[in-house]
PDB file of C-alpha atoms in Angstrom:
ATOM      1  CA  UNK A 205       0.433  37.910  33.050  1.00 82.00           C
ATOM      2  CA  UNK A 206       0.297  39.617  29.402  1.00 86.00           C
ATOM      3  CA  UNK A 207       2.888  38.681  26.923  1.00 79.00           C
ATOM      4  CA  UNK A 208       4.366  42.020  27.087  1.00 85.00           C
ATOM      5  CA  UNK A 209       4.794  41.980  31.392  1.00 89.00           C
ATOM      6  CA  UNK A 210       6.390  38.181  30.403  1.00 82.00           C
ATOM      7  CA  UNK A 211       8.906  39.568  27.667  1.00 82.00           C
ATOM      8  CA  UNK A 212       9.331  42.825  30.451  1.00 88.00           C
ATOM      9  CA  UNK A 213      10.396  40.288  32.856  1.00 88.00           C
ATOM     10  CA  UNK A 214      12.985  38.382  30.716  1.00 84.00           C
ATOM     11  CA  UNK A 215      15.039  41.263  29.325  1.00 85.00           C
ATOM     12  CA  UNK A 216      14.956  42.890  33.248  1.00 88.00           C
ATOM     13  CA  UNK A 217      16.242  39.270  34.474  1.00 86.00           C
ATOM     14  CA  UNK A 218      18.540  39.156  31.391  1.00 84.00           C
ATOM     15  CA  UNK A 219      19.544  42.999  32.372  1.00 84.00           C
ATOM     16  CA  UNK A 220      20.184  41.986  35.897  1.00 85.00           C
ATOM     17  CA  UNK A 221      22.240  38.963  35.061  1.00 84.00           C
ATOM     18  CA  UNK A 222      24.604  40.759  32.588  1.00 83.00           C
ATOM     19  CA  UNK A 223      25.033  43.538  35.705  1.00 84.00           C
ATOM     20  CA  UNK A 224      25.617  40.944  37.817  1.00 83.00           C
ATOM     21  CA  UNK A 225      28.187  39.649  35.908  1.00 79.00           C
ATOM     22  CA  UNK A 226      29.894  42.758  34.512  1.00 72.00           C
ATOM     23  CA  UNK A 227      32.726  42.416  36.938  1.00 54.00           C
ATOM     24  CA  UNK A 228      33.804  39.401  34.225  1.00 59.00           C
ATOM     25  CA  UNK A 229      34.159  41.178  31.502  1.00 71.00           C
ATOM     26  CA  UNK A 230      32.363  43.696  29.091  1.00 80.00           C
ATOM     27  CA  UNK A 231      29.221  46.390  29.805  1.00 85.00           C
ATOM     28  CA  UNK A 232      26.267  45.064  27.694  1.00 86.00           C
ATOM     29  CA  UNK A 233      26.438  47.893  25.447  1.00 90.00           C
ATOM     30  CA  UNK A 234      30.323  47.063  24.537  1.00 92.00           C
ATOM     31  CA  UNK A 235      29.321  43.438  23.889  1.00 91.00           C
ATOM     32  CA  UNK A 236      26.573  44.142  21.567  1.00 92.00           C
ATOM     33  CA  UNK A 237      28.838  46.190  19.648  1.00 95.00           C
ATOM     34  CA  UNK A 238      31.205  43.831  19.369  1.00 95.00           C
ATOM     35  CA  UNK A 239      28.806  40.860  18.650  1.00 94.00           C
ATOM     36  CA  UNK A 240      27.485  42.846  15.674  1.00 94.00           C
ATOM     37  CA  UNK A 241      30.528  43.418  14.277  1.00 95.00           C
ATOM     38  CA  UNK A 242      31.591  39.851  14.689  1.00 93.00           C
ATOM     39  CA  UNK A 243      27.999  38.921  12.598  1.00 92.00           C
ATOM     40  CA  UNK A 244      29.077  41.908  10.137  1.00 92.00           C
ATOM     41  CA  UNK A 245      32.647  40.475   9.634  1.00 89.00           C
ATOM     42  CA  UNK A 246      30.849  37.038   8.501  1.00 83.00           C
ATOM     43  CA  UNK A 247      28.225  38.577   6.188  1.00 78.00           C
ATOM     44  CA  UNK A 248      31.137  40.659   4.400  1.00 72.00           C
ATOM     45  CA  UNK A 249      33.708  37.711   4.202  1.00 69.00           C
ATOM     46  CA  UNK A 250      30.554  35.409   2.881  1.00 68.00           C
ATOM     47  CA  UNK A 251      30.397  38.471   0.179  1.00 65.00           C
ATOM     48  CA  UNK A 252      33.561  39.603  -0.847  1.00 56.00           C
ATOM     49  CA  UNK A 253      36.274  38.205  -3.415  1.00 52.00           C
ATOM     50  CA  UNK A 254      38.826  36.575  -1.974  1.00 42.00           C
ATOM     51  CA  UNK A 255      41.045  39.216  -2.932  1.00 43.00           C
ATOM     52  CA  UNK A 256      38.690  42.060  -1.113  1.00 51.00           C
ATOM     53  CA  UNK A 257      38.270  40.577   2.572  1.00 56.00           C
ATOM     54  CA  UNK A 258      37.590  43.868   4.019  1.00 68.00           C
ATOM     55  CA  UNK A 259      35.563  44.226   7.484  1.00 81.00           C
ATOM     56  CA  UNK A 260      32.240  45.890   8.066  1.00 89.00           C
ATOM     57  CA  UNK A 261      32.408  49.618   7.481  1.00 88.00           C
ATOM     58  CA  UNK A 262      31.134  52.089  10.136  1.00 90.00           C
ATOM     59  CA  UNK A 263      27.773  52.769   8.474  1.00 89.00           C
ATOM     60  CA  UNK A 264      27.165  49.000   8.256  1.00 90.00           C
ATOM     61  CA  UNK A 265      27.699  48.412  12.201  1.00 93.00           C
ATOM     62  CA  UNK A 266      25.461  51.893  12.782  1.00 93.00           C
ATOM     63  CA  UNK A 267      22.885  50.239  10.587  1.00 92.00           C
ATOM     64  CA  UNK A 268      22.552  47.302  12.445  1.00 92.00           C
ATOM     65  CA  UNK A 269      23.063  48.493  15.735  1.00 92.00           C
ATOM     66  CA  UNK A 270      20.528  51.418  14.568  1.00 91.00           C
ATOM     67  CA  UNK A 271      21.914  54.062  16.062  1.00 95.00           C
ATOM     68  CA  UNK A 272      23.733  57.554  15.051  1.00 95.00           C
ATOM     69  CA  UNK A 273      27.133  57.099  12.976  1.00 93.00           C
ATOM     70  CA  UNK A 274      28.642  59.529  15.268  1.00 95.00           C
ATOM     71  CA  UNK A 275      27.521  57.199  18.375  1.00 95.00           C
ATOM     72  CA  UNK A 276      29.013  54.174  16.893  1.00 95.00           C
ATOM     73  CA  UNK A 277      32.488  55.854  16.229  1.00 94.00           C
ATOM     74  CA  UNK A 278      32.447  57.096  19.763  1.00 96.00           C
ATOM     75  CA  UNK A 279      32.342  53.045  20.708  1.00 96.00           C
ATOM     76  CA  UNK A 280      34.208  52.360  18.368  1.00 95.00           C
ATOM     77  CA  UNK A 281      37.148  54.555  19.547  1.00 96.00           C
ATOM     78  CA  UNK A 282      36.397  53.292  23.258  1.00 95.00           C
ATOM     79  CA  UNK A 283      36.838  49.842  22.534  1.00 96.00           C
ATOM     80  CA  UNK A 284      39.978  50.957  20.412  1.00 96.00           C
ATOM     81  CA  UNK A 285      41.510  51.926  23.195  1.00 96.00           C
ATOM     82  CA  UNK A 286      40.922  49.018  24.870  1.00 94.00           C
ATOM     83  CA  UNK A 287      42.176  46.557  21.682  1.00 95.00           C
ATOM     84  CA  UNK A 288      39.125  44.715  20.826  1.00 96.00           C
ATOM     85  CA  UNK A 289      38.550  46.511  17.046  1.00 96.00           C
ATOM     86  CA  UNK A 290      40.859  47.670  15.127  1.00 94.00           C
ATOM     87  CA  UNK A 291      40.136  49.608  12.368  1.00 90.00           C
ATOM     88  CA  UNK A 292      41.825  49.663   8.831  1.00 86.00           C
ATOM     89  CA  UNK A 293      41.432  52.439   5.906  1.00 80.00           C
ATOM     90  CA  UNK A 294      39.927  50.858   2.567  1.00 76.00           C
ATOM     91  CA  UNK A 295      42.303  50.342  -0.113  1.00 76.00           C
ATOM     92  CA  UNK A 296      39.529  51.621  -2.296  1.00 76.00           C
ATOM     93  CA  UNK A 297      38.236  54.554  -1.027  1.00 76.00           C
ATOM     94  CA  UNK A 298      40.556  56.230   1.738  1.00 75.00           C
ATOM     95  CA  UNK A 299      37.602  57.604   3.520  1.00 78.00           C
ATOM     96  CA  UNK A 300      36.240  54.597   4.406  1.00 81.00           C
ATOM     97  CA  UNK A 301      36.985  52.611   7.215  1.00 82.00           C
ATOM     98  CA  UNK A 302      36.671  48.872   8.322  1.00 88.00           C
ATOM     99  CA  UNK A 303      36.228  47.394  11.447  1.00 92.00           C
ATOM    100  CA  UNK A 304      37.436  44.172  12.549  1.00 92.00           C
ATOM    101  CA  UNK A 305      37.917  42.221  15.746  1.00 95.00           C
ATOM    102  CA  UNK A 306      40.941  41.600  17.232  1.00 96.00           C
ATOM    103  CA  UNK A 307      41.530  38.808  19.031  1.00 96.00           C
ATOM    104  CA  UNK A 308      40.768  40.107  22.216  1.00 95.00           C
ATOM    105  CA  UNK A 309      36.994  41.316  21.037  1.00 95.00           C
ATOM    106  CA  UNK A 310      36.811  37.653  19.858  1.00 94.00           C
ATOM    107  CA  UNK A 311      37.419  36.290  23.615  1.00 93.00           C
ATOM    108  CA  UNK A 312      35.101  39.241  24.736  1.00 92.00           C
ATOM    109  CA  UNK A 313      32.428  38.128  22.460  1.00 93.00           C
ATOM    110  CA  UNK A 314      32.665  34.348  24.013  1.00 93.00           C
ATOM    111  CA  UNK A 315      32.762  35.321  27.198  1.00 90.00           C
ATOM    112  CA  UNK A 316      29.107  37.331  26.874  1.00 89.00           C
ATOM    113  CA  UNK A 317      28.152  34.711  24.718  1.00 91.00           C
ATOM    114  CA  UNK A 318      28.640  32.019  27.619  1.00 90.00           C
ATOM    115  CA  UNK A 319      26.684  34.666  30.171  1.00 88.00           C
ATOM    116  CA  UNK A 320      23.514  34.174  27.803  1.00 84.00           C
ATOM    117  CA  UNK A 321      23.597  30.431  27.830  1.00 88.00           C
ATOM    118  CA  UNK A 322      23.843  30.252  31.592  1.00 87.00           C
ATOM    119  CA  UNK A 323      20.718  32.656  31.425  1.00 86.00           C
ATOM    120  CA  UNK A 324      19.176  30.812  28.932  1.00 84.00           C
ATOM    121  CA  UNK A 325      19.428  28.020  30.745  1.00 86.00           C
ATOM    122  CA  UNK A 326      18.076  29.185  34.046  1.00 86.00           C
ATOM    123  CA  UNK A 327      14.811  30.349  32.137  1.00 83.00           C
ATOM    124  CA  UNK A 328      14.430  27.738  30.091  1.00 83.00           C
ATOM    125  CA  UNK A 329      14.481  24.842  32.610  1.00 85.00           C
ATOM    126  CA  UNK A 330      11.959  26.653  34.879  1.00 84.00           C
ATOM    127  CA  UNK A 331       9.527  26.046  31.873  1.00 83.00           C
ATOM    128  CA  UNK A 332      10.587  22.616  30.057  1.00 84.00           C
ATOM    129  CA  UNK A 333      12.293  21.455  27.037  1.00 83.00           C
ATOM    130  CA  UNK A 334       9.010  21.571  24.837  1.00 85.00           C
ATOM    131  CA  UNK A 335       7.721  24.914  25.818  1.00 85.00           C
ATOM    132  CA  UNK A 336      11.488  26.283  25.087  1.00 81.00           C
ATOM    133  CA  UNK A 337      11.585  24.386  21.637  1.00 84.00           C
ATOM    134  CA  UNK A 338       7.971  25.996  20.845  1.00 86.00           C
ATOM    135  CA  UNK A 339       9.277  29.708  22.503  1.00 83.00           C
ATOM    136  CA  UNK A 340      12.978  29.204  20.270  1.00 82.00           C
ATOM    137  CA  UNK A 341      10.530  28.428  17.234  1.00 86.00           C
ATOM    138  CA  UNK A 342       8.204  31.814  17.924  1.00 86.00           C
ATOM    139  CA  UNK A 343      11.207  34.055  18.476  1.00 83.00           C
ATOM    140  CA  UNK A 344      12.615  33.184  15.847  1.00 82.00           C
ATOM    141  CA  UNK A 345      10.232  33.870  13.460  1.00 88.00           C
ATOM    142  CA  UNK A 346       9.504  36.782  15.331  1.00 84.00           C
ATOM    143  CA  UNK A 347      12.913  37.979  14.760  1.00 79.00           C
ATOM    144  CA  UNK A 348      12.251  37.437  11.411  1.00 83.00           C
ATOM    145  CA  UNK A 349       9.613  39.122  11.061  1.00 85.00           C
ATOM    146  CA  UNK A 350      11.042  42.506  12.675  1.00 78.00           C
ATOM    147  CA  UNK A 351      14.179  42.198  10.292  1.00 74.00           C
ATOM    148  CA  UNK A 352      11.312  41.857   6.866  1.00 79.00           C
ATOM    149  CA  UNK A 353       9.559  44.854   8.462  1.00 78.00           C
ATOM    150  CA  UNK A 354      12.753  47.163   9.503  1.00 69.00           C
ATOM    151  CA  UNK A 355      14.085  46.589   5.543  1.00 69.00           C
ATOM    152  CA  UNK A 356      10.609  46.792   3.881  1.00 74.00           C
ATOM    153  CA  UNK A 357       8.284  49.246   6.106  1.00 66.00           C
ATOM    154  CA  UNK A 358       5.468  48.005   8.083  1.00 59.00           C
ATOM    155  CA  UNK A 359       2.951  48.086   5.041  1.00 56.00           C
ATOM    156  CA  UNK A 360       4.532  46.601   2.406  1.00 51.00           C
TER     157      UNK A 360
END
């Protein structure tokens, strides 16, 4: 099997898992929203004065999720509606928004969290703790990697 028909085969059994499961909670596509913005809200709270702890603004989350502003307001309204974000105008600049997670995204984002350890753990035992510790080591560093290329091009 190539590497790429292996990785193919994880994110469909991840894929199928999550669908399986959706009947608990969130679509994937709302969790990884919400996860982002839950990574954002650290990164700008690790940054900020104390006296400026604003969320993530709309152009951060569409940065990282890499999409479209316009797509990411359209989730960001739906899970609005639903009370897992709320969003706040910036005392600084009234055109700007912030995003934060309400409590309810919070739970949300624990809840998918949980779904990729069980799946996690169902791959990982069908190949043994020192091949996982070796394939934990080469994606991360392969994450890495994609984050140095995304910010810097792919020839610098």
């Amino acid at each position: 099997m190539s590497k790429a028909d292996w990785l193919e085969q994880v994110h469909r059994f991840l894929t199928l898992e999550w669908a399986n499961a959706a009947s608990e909670g969130r679509t994937f596509n709302e969790f990884a929203y919400l996860r982002t913005i839950g990574l954002l809200e650290a990164d700008v709270q690790r940054a900020e004065t104390a006296t400026e702890r604003f969320g993530p603004r709309l152009s951060d989350l569409a940065d990282a999720m890499a999409v479209r502003r316009a797509s990411a307001s359209t989730m960001l309204t739906k899970l609005e509606k639903e009370g897992l974000v709320e969003r706040k105008h910036s005392r600084l600049d009234a055109r700007t928004q912030h995003i934060k997670l309400t409590e309810e995204g919070r739970d949300a984002v624990k809840v998918g969290l949980k779904l990729y350890e069980r799946s996690a753990a169902q791959l990982l035992a069908a190949i043994g703790d020192h091949q996982a510790d070796i394939l934990a080591l080469s994606a991360g560093r392969a994450a890495r990697r994609a984050r140095e290329t995304r910010r810097t091009g792919p020839h610098s």
